[in-house]
């Protein structure tokens, strides 16, 4: 039973996960496999092809900064260094695995923020030397995709990967995850996070989550730019415009500018309306490029991964689009959507089985590491 | 198709026949009669009609206000580009024959655009047919390799040159297409004779199917732009699409040349049609190719 430890720290979450890939039996063993508890999406019958996985531990600690601020690389790196030993110890206890049963130490090689990636790479190297286990450097995006496939059982989906640092529409072809469309400037999650800062929305548990809650109270759709170029999107202009709106809202509430009212209903514009407008606009863009990619490659399944993928409005819109095309949408909850160690362990173990190793002198990290650079030799 | 999709006014309840031709991510294309006396009310299974009707149905997942705004903008943009091009694309005297379908009608509120129906086959079908003919000829001659005769190659090269010339003319008009593929180009089946009268060419040989006027379709992603970057990306998209749709032509298997030599016919004709500006665009195309993908690395 191959077992891997995964360390993730490309942004403000430090994750440690321990995974086991039970040997494949001649008879399929799902859905009794332990990875599928009652509250999780079940794999779809015979379509299920990814190896069944057993999650032994999946711990995460998030660096949360005060409202109005973001997380700086230096402070995030300090956070990761402070917590990594505690998290690894706790995960090992929870998993109840013996050290000799562990096959490899997997860590995020990139893409992500340099300083936090560095902290976690050092931790991984140390564990590898200390315990005499091989190292596996993992592409963060591939980790998200493989974990999403394993959890949902989506066989060959078009993948929408949306998070604070990445926005990509991906489809698999000839042993690569190919990028069909992506954000030309900032990622969608970055757009949401920075908007939250202007409105002083709390970063706990995540700015995007709090925007989603506020958006439920919004009714008025204001006009924002809509920047879709083929299968690519751009969010920086939207951010600039919505930040202006936030300032106007603040000025109207402090009274210096007079109240800001909706022209049709005469009701005052609220923070909720701004959140609602932002969500409706950016998620419509994402669903549109996903639909175009699905039409292009002729796929009917769509898988949403990454932190923004937890958003229920995005999942709902994607679901409507997919059902119009007689397809289905696959999404996971926050345990697997948001950055976690288990996905790094999972993708690392898949590569480990194919004989991939990262030598100590090559165990670097990189801020830029494209999804399509990785040879996906574990898929047909 | 979901039952929620009813044809928009004035087509809803119309007695004309609507034959679905394609369903893309953007909309659905039908063939029908539009403001024509040759009405197709008689029950018939023949697919006929003078118009291609593209309907952008409402997207139920999008906020209705946003949906109306986008549909409106896109229909208007596409119609404007088509109207501008049908005036400017066919410049007199220089022998470059290329066109876009004429706009017959539109409603940005109801979300439809009707254009002239172009008789003929797509360039994609034309090239596939040519490839099929080479296969048959090869089997007859019992040859092992793919190399085609010089006369056959010239037919294909002439088509590629006309494509390059038309794309060049498009760019000179200040438009980039945004989605150039061989399925978005048609070879018109009828060509006007010197007398100005249309004459059918169906009776002549198959190679003539590659000889009609090139008509560009589907300007849903078109932009008004004269930037070298946009033009180079337009060519790069065509090159990539051509390579994935007609790999054997791209790899030079028919001509015994190196990979990409056939596509150079497109680029050379493009350079002739665009002159000085085209040379800059082609240099830019080198950069775009070197990036390995179609956009610059911005962070």
XYZ file of C-alpha atoms in Angstrom:
679
model
C 0.000 0.000 0.000
C 1.927 3.063 -1.187
C 1.705 5.952 1.247
C 2.790 9.560 0.644
C 3.053 12.691 2.745
C 2.204 15.936 0.964
C 3.302 19.430 2.003
C 1.603 22.450 0.461
C 2.404 26.102 1.072
C 2.245 28.048 -2.167
C 0.041 30.790 -0.678
C -1.390 31.580 2.763
C -2.468 28.016 3.562
C -0.093 25.488 5.009
C -1.370 21.983 4.344
C -0.112 18.570 5.365
C -1.808 15.475 4.012
C -1.153 11.766 4.160
C -2.633 9.558 1.483
C -2.640 5.888 0.660
C -3.403 4.319 -2.698
C -4.746 0.854 -1.893
C -3.671 -1.726 -4.452
C -6.226 -2.057 -7.187
C -8.325 -5.165 -6.733
C -9.827 -7.073 -9.614
C -13.303 -6.103 -8.412
C -14.023 -2.418 -7.934
C -14.195 -1.548 -4.263
C -15.994 1.801 -4.295
C -18.135 3.255 -2.889
C -17.228 1.411 0.294
C -13.778 2.913 0.105
C -13.061 5.170 3.000
C -12.467 8.234 0.831
C -16.195 8.469 0.249
C -18.062 9.295 3.387
C -21.771 10.086 3.341
C -21.375 13.816 2.839
C -19.128 13.568 -0.181
C -20.027 13.301 -3.845
C -20.038 9.686 -4.910
C -18.086 8.439 -7.871
C -20.122 7.884 -10.998
C -20.432 4.129 -11.426
C -18.436 2.557 -14.185
C -16.990 5.849 -15.386
C -14.706 5.844 -12.372
C -11.140 5.270 -13.510
C -8.819 7.111 -11.113
C -7.307 4.857 -8.485
C -9.305 4.776 -5.265
C -7.591 6.792 -2.586
C -7.634 6.617 1.169
C -7.168 9.859 3.038
C -5.331 9.218 6.291
C -4.890 12.836 7.356
C -5.660 16.230 5.821
C -4.668 19.168 8.031
C -4.504 22.823 7.163
C -3.548 26.030 8.923
C -4.370 29.357 7.291
C -2.511 32.620 7.749
C -5.353 35.115 8.244
C -4.566 38.818 8.159
C -6.727 41.670 9.532
C -9.464 43.159 7.269
C -8.118 45.618 4.731
C -4.797 43.848 4.411
C -3.458 41.010 2.332
C -0.853 38.382 3.132
C 2.728 39.396 2.387
C 5.214 36.742 1.233
C 7.626 37.313 4.114
C 5.001 37.029 6.873
C 3.374 34.046 5.182
C 6.742 32.277 5.041
C 7.220 32.906 8.772
C 3.736 31.496 9.433
C 4.524 28.328 7.484
C 7.872 27.836 9.245
C 6.198 28.277 12.616
C 3.471 25.706 11.963
C 4.982 23.047 9.724
C 6.556 20.846 12.441
C 3.397 20.862 14.552
C 1.214 20.024 11.550
C 3.425 17.165 10.351
C 3.550 15.643 13.859
C -0.207 15.921 14.245
C -0.832 14.432 10.799
C 1.449 11.468 11.507
C -0.370 10.793 14.770
C -3.759 11.041 13.134
C -2.801 8.812 10.217
C -1.363 6.128 12.501
C 1.214 5.108 9.920
C 4.655 3.813 10.720
C 7.593 5.718 9.314
C 8.821 2.672 7.375
C 5.468 2.495 5.534
C 5.861 5.980 4.063
C 7.072 5.829 0.454
C 7.797 9.458 -0.379
C 7.677 13.084 0.714
C 5.814 15.290 -1.796
C 5.990 19.075 -1.800
C 4.702 21.942 -3.952
C 7.432 22.954 -6.381
C 5.326 25.784 -7.824
C 3.642 27.925 -8.980
C 3.039 30.251 -6.066
C 4.618 32.883 -3.851
C 8.376 32.471 -3.593
C 9.003 32.867 0.125
C 6.242 30.525 1.377
C 7.175 27.931 -1.273
C 10.765 28.146 -0.001
C 9.770 27.503 3.613
C 7.841 24.380 2.687
C 10.557 23.115 0.323
C 13.056 23.332 3.198
C 10.696 21.391 5.456
C 10.244 18.715 2.787
C 13.990 18.391 2.192
C 14.593 18.091 5.936
C 12.002 15.321 6.327
C 13.400 13.532 3.304
C 16.957 13.585 4.714
C 15.853 12.794 8.250
C 13.738 9.805 7.304
C 15.611 8.699 4.198
C 12.599 9.009 1.910
C 12.621 10.136 -1.751
C 11.378 13.623 -2.583
C 8.718 14.370 -5.211
C 8.261 17.954 -6.443
C 4.651 18.504 -7.522
C 2.993 21.082 -9.753
C 0.308 22.757 -7.649
C -2.232 22.952 -10.506
C -1.796 19.273 -11.396
C -2.376 18.498 -7.706
C -5.717 20.305 -7.800
C -6.818 18.570 -10.993
C -5.840 15.046 -9.922
C -7.463 15.451 -6.512
C -10.647 16.768 -8.099
C -10.787 13.800 -10.433
C -10.123 11.311 -7.642
C -12.775 12.750 -5.332
C -15.547 13.325 -7.869
C -14.797 10.435 -10.212
C -14.949 12.761 -13.227
C -13.244 10.758 -15.925
C -12.100 13.200 -18.607
C -13.554 16.612 -17.761
C -12.832 20.113 -18.936
C -11.290 21.641 -15.809
C -11.905 25.161 -14.579
C -9.122 25.928 -12.115
C -9.903 29.123 -10.234
C -8.039 30.402 -7.187
C -6.236 33.405 -5.776
C -3.262 32.921 -8.060
C -4.598 30.977 -11.036
C -7.447 31.096 -13.539
C -7.231 28.440 -16.245
C -9.506 26.361 -18.441
C -7.774 23.047 -18.992
C -8.422 19.868 -20.953
C -6.355 16.701 -21.113
C -4.795 15.645 -24.390
C -1.849 13.352 -25.157
C -0.353 13.180 -21.644
C -0.527 16.886 -20.897
C -3.063 19.107 -19.199
C -3.408 21.701 -21.926
C -4.398 25.258 -21.156
C -7.162 26.383 -23.508
C -7.896 29.671 -21.819
C -6.589 31.655 -18.890
C -6.563 35.032 -17.178
C -4.424 37.521 -19.069
C -3.630 39.597 -16.000
C -4.732 38.950 -12.401
C -6.436 35.772 -11.210
C -10.140 35.850 -10.357
C -9.468 35.101 -6.684
C -6.989 37.954 -6.531
C -9.670 40.266 -7.948
C -12.111 39.174 -5.214
C -9.501 39.369 -2.419
C -8.405 42.862 -3.363
C -11.990 44.066 -3.646
C -12.627 42.690 -0.141
C -9.703 44.758 1.119
C -11.209 47.992 -0.209
C -14.518 47.271 1.543
C -12.730 46.087 4.714
C -14.408 42.700 4.459
C -13.009 40.098 6.860
C -10.341 37.654 5.636
C -11.674 35.008 8.064
C -12.237 32.285 6.948
C -11.657 33.681 3.446
C -12.505 36.977 1.751
C -14.271 35.177 -1.092
C -16.564 33.368 1.342
C -17.574 36.638 2.991
C -18.201 38.283 -0.391
C -20.467 35.349 -1.254
C -22.490 35.845 1.951
C -22.836 39.610 1.342
C -23.803 39.001 -2.297
C -26.827 36.996 -1.121
C -28.242 40.293 0.211
C -27.546 42.168 -3.038
C -30.240 42.756 -5.678
C -29.063 45.490 -8.024
C -26.802 44.605 -10.957
C -24.542 47.557 -11.719
C -22.533 47.811 -14.910
C -18.983 46.465 -14.881
C -16.653 45.797 -17.814
C -16.950 42.288 -19.242
C -13.619 41.152 -20.620
C -13.773 37.820 -22.454
C -11.387 37.375 -25.385
C -11.998 34.031 -27.010
C -11.189 31.583 -24.245
C -9.193 34.111 -22.232
C -10.386 36.554 -19.584
C -9.103 39.725 -17.949
C -10.001 40.970 -14.471
C -7.812 44.001 -13.800
C -10.197 46.464 -15.455
C -13.110 45.027 -13.500
C -11.190 45.408 -10.267
C -10.355 49.031 -11.018
C -14.004 49.813 -11.788
C -15.453 48.039 -8.760
C -12.890 49.718 -6.519
C -14.121 53.067 -7.790
C -17.658 51.971 -6.985
C -16.592 51.011 -3.465
C -15.116 54.486 -2.948
C -18.281 56.108 -4.259
C -20.332 53.958 -1.881
C -18.164 54.987 1.052
C -18.464 58.669 0.102
C -22.256 58.378 -0.185
C -22.535 56.727 3.212
C -20.426 59.309 4.996
C -22.728 61.898 3.458
C -20.142 64.022 1.676
C -21.514 63.046 -1.736
C -25.217 62.550 -1.107
C -26.827 59.123 -1.137
C -26.201 56.736 -4.058
C -29.502 55.283 -5.192
C -30.501 52.751 -7.779
C -32.100 54.640 -10.681
C -34.972 52.197 -11.173
C -36.041 51.225 -7.664
C -34.774 54.314 -5.835
C -33.265 52.107 -3.148
C -29.817 52.944 -1.815
C -26.929 50.909 -3.195
C -25.374 48.648 -0.576
C -22.162 46.675 -0.103
C -24.246 43.618 -0.940
C -25.139 45.068 -4.343
C -21.463 45.596 -5.151
C -20.584 42.040 -4.101
C -23.553 40.717 -6.093
C -22.539 42.691 -9.182
C -18.931 41.545 -8.970
C -19.853 37.890 -8.516
C -22.457 37.834 -11.292
C -20.021 39.448 -13.728
C -16.845 37.476 -13.084
C -18.594 34.113 -12.745
C -20.513 34.693 -15.989
C -17.137 35.250 -17.680
C -15.743 32.030 -16.239
C -18.772 29.959 -17.227
C -18.672 31.447 -20.722
C -15.047 30.470 -21.398
C -15.672 27.034 -19.904
C -18.627 26.546 -22.236
C -16.520 27.584 -25.211
C -13.805 25.106 -24.242
C -16.405 22.336 -23.843
C -17.817 23.076 -27.307
C -14.290 23.177 -28.713
C -13.116 19.808 -27.375
C -16.561 18.189 -27.426
C -16.637 17.390 -23.709
C -19.724 17.095 -21.536
C -18.133 16.917 -18.074
C -16.794 19.954 -16.267
C -14.767 19.874 -13.065
C -14.258 22.973 -10.913
C -11.173 23.060 -8.700
C -9.294 25.706 -6.720
C -10.347 27.931 -3.838
C -12.890 29.961 -5.812
C -14.434 26.635 -6.851
C -16.123 26.393 -3.423
C -18.382 29.269 -4.390
C -21.924 27.962 -4.587
C -23.130 30.597 -7.038
C -20.345 29.647 -9.457
C -21.234 25.962 -9.055
C -24.915 26.750 -9.650
C -24.231 28.752 -12.821
C -21.894 26.058 -14.103
C -24.536 23.435 -13.365
C -27.143 25.269 -15.448
C -24.715 25.661 -18.325
C -23.690 22.003 -18.206
C -27.289 20.763 -18.110
C -28.121 22.871 -21.198
C -25.374 20.947 -22.944
C -26.621 17.645 -21.496
C -23.492 17.442 -19.382
C -22.693 17.430 -15.714
C -20.663 19.510 -13.309
C -18.325 18.058 -10.698
C -17.179 20.080 -7.727
C -15.692 19.391 -4.338
C -16.127 21.077 -0.971
C -13.661 23.277 0.876
C -11.566 20.314 2.135
C -10.310 19.634 -1.388
C -11.094 22.858 -3.277
C -8.984 25.070 -1.075
C -5.237 24.400 -1.111
C -4.443 21.275 0.869
C -1.618 18.829 1.471
C -3.549 15.770 0.390
C -3.692 16.846 -3.262
C 0.087 17.251 -3.329
C 0.470 13.809 -1.746
C -1.972 12.328 -4.277
C -0.384 13.811 -7.421
C 3.077 13.090 -6.013
C 2.223 9.451 -5.376
C 0.869 9.064 -8.933
C 4.208 10.361 -10.262
C 6.147 8.232 -7.732
C 4.474 5.071 -9.058
C 5.689 5.993 -12.548
C 9.244 6.163 -11.224
C 9.503 9.950 -10.927
C 11.941 11.263 -8.253
C 13.231 14.741 -7.426
C 16.901 14.534 -6.455
C 17.970 16.626 -3.474
C 20.101 18.956 -5.589
C 17.084 19.512 -7.893
C 14.545 20.029 -5.122
C 14.066 23.684 -5.909
C 10.870 25.719 -6.046
C 9.678 28.126 -8.720
C 7.084 30.882 -8.833
C 6.284 30.113 -12.470
C 5.469 26.547 -13.380
C 2.912 26.068 -16.125
C 0.358 23.280 -15.907
C 1.261 21.978 -19.377
C 4.949 21.525 -18.504
C 4.218 18.344 -16.558
C 4.222 14.992 -18.375
C 1.089 13.197 -17.184
C 2.387 9.691 -17.898
C -0.037 8.000 -15.475
C -2.951 8.687 -17.821
C -3.578 7.088 -21.223
C -32.256 21.358 -27.316
C -34.069 22.508 -24.160
C -37.748 23.281 -24.616
C -37.167 26.762 -23.171
C -35.660 27.793 -26.481
C -38.327 29.344 -28.652
C -37.418 31.120 -31.836
C -37.385 34.886 -31.282
C -39.772 37.318 -32.945
C -40.412 37.494 -35.901
C -39.503 33.847 -36.484
C -41.613 32.389 -33.726
C -44.726 30.895 -35.309
C -43.353 31.470 -38.800
C -44.321 28.950 -41.431
C -40.851 28.847 -42.884
C -38.710 25.800 -42.271
C -35.730 26.203 -39.982
C -32.950 23.670 -40.444
C -30.390 23.621 -37.684
C -26.908 23.737 -39.194
C -24.668 24.137 -36.159
C -24.845 24.557 -32.405
C -21.829 26.278 -30.916
C -21.119 27.859 -27.571
C -22.302 31.235 -28.828
C -25.502 30.418 -30.595
C -27.392 28.214 -32.998
C -27.254 28.594 -36.778
C -30.275 27.719 -38.942
C -30.860 27.768 -42.643
C -34.158 29.360 -43.612
C -35.918 31.758 -45.949
C -35.759 35.377 -44.980
C -37.890 37.997 -46.758
C -37.834 35.829 -49.839
C -40.565 34.986 -52.324
C -39.263 31.415 -52.595
C -41.029 30.430 -49.453
C -40.508 26.893 -48.271
C -43.992 26.405 -46.835
C -44.599 23.257 -48.816
C -43.733 20.276 -46.665
C -40.350 19.202 -47.902
C -37.341 17.588 -46.381
C -34.943 19.478 -48.602
C -32.698 21.829 -46.707
C -33.065 25.070 -48.551
C -33.326 28.775 -47.942
C -31.633 32.023 -48.808
C -30.406 32.908 -45.329
C -28.223 31.762 -42.459
C -29.924 32.753 -39.238
C -27.741 32.897 -36.123
C -29.682 33.069 -32.900
C -28.038 33.882 -29.599
C -30.479 32.322 -27.170
C -30.573 33.711 -23.638
C -28.112 31.962 -21.333
C -30.179 30.996 -18.293
C -27.117 30.878 -16.060
C -26.302 34.533 -16.678
C -28.051 37.433 -14.948
C -30.814 38.541 -17.369
C -29.665 42.178 -17.471
C -26.080 41.164 -18.173
C -27.258 38.596 -20.707
C -29.293 41.159 -22.672
C -26.440 43.648 -22.600
C -23.882 41.160 -23.931
C -26.176 39.728 -26.593
C -26.965 43.225 -27.784
C -23.312 44.310 -27.928
C -22.177 41.173 -29.717
C -24.894 41.110 -32.357
C -24.245 44.791 -33.062
C -20.486 44.323 -33.242
C -20.760 41.347 -35.578
C -23.254 43.121 -37.848
C -21.134 46.284 -37.975
C -18.008 44.352 -38.909
C -19.894 42.460 -41.627
C -21.406 45.609 -43.104
C -18.041 47.379 -43.084
C -16.365 44.389 -44.718
C -18.965 43.795 -47.390
C -18.217 47.359 -48.518
C -14.447 47.280 -48.233
C -13.202 43.706 -48.510
C -13.702 43.302 -52.230
C -11.447 46.006 -53.594
C -11.540 46.391 -57.350
C -8.703 45.705 -59.694
C -6.134 43.749 -57.750
C -7.551 40.312 -58.477
C -8.004 39.311 -54.842
C -11.401 37.783 -54.592
C -12.821 37.504 -51.118
C -15.957 38.390 -49.313
C -18.219 38.081 -46.331
C -21.927 37.224 -46.373
C -24.245 40.200 -46.728
C -26.304 41.121 -43.696
C -30.022 40.645 -44.406
C -31.428 41.671 -41.066
C -30.830 41.680 -37.347
C -32.307 42.477 -33.995
C -29.944 43.164 -31.161
C -32.868 43.063 -28.719
C -34.209 39.712 -29.862
C -30.714 38.347 -30.405
C -30.614 37.284 -34.026
C -28.599 38.039 -37.139
C -29.626 36.894 -40.616
C -27.023 36.794 -43.350
C -26.973 35.666 -46.931
C -26.659 31.878 -47.350
C -23.389 30.973 -49.029
C -23.601 28.006 -51.387
C -20.526 25.866 -51.370
C -18.320 23.913 -49.028
C -16.052 24.956 -46.204
C -12.346 25.169 -46.930
C -11.953 22.354 -44.409
C -14.243 20.087 -46.461
C -12.507 21.215 -49.651
C -9.048 20.296 -48.379
C -10.295 17.008 -46.911
C -11.829 16.211 -50.323
C -8.538 17.014 -52.018
C -6.711 14.718 -49.588
C -9.219 11.956 -50.276
C -8.667 12.338 -54.038
C -4.914 11.995 -53.523
C -5.522 8.785 -51.599
C -7.612 7.371 -54.466
C -5.030 8.430 -57.075
C -2.276 6.885 -55.009
C -4.129 3.585 -54.716
C -4.734 3.529 -58.445
C -1.060 4.113 -59.109
C -0.124 1.694 -56.288
C 2.354 4.061 -54.772
C 3.440 3.862 -51.147
C 4.222 7.483 -50.322
C 1.869 10.439 -50.031
C 3.527 12.697 -52.602
C 0.971 14.244 -54.951
C 1.469 15.294 -58.548
C 2.662 18.805 -59.286
C -0.639 19.691 -60.965
C -2.599 18.543 -57.913
C -0.291 20.412 -55.568
C -0.739 23.591 -57.561
C -4.526 23.409 -57.022
C -3.985 23.263 -53.268
C -1.276 25.924 -53.278
C -3.516 28.264 -55.227
C -6.220 27.843 -52.584
C -3.754 28.543 -49.785
C -2.528 31.672 -51.573
C -6.088 32.928 -51.911
C -6.671 32.349 -48.206
C -3.536 34.338 -47.364
C -4.578 37.157 -49.682
C -8.086 37.369 -48.199
C -6.818 37.396 -44.613
C -4.360 40.102 -45.635
C -7.156 42.173 -47.149
C -9.211 41.684 -43.982
C -6.378 43.071 -41.871
C -5.880 45.999 -44.228
C -9.560 46.834 -43.619
C -8.737 47.188 -39.926
C -10.451 44.021 -38.731
C -9.025 40.957 -37.016
C -11.224 37.886 -37.163
C -10.355 36.340 -33.814
C -11.227 32.775 -34.767
C -9.717 31.952 -38.160
C -10.078 28.261 -38.916
C -10.660 26.341 -42.125
C -14.240 25.679 -41.000
C -14.901 29.417 -40.817
C -14.027 29.875 -44.498
C -16.117 28.824 -47.464
C -15.335 28.344 -51.111
C -18.329 29.776 -52.919
C -19.794 27.256 -55.339
C -20.873 29.814 -57.934
C -18.489 32.301 -59.364
C -19.598 35.329 -61.311
C -18.721 35.077 -64.995
C -17.171 38.070 -66.749
C -20.684 39.085 -67.854
C -21.663 39.455 -64.210
C -24.000 36.488 -64.432
C -23.669 33.703 -61.917
C -22.881 30.377 -63.452
C -23.051 27.033 -61.734
C -19.845 25.077 -61.638
C -21.260 21.885 -60.196
C -20.895 20.072 -63.497
C -17.152 20.577 -63.783
C -14.392 18.634 -62.060
C -13.874 18.323 -58.297
C -10.817 20.551 -58.348
C -13.029 23.448 -59.315
C -14.572 23.166 -55.886
C -11.368 24.693 -54.576
C -11.488 27.533 -57.071
C -14.449 29.670 -56.042
C -14.329 32.904 -54.129
C -13.230 32.630 -50.471
C -15.957 33.780 -48.094
C -15.096 34.383 -44.439
C -17.725 33.473 -41.853
C -18.453 33.833 -38.147
C -17.257 37.218 -36.982
C -18.550 36.683 -33.457
C -15.079 37.245 -31.999
C -13.941 39.874 -34.507
C -12.447 43.147 -33.370
C -11.588 46.387 -35.049
C -7.832 46.529 -34.602
C -4.751 47.490 -36.554
C -2.256 46.360 -33.888
C 0.527 44.089 -35.182
C 0.114 41.935 -32.104
C -3.573 41.262 -32.830
C -2.883 40.590 -36.491
C -0.023 38.223 -35.674
C -2.174 36.359 -33.159
C -4.895 36.078 -35.831
C -2.388 34.389 -38.157
C -1.059 32.240 -35.336
C -4.569 31.010 -34.513
C -5.030 30.103 -38.193
C -1.679 28.333 -38.303
C -2.469 26.285 -35.202
C -5.978 25.459 -36.382
C -4.670 24.492 -39.809
C -2.042 22.235 -38.253
C -4.544 20.396 -36.067
C -7.192 20.101 -38.834
C -4.957 19.195 -41.784
C -1.803 17.744 -40.210
C -0.610 15.914 -43.339
C -0.767 19.088 -45.427
C 0.998 21.023 -42.676
C 3.738 18.425 -42.321
C 4.514 18.623 -46.060
C 3.695 14.949 -46.664
C 2.127 15.636 -50.077
C 4.822 17.895 -51.406
C 7.842 16.164 -49.882
C 8.777 19.498 -48.336
C 9.651 20.361 -44.777
C 6.917 20.960 -42.216
C 5.213 24.313 -42.574
C 6.299 24.848 -46.187
C 2.727 24.587 -47.443
C 1.484 27.098 -44.901
C 4.189 29.475 -46.109
C 2.060 29.850 -49.243
C -0.578 31.479 -47.022
C 1.964 33.765 -45.399
C 3.623 34.791 -48.665
C 0.315 35.742 -50.210
C -0.540 37.563 -46.989
C 2.701 39.553 -47.305
C 1.887 40.498 -50.908
C -1.616 41.659 -49.952
C -0.509 43.711 -46.959
C 2.757 45.261 -48.155
C 4.967 46.998 -45.634
C 2.706 46.577 -42.606
C 2.462 42.864 -43.350
C 6.211 42.408 -43.035
C 6.076 43.796 -39.493
C 3.146 41.498 -38.704
C 5.042 38.466 -39.987
C 8.052 39.359 -37.852
C 5.697 39.641 -34.907
C 4.330 36.201 -35.784
C 7.835 34.823 -35.178
C 7.720 36.276 -31.664
C 4.256 34.909 -31.024
C 5.370 31.435 -32.106
C 8.453 31.629 -29.882
C 6.250 32.323 -26.889
C 4.850 28.878 -27.427
C 1.431 30.240 -26.814
C -0.517 33.180 -27.976
C 0.028 35.726 -25.268
C 2.814 37.489 -23.461
C 3.947 36.473 -19.981
C 2.529 39.072 -17.649
C 2.830 37.637 -14.181
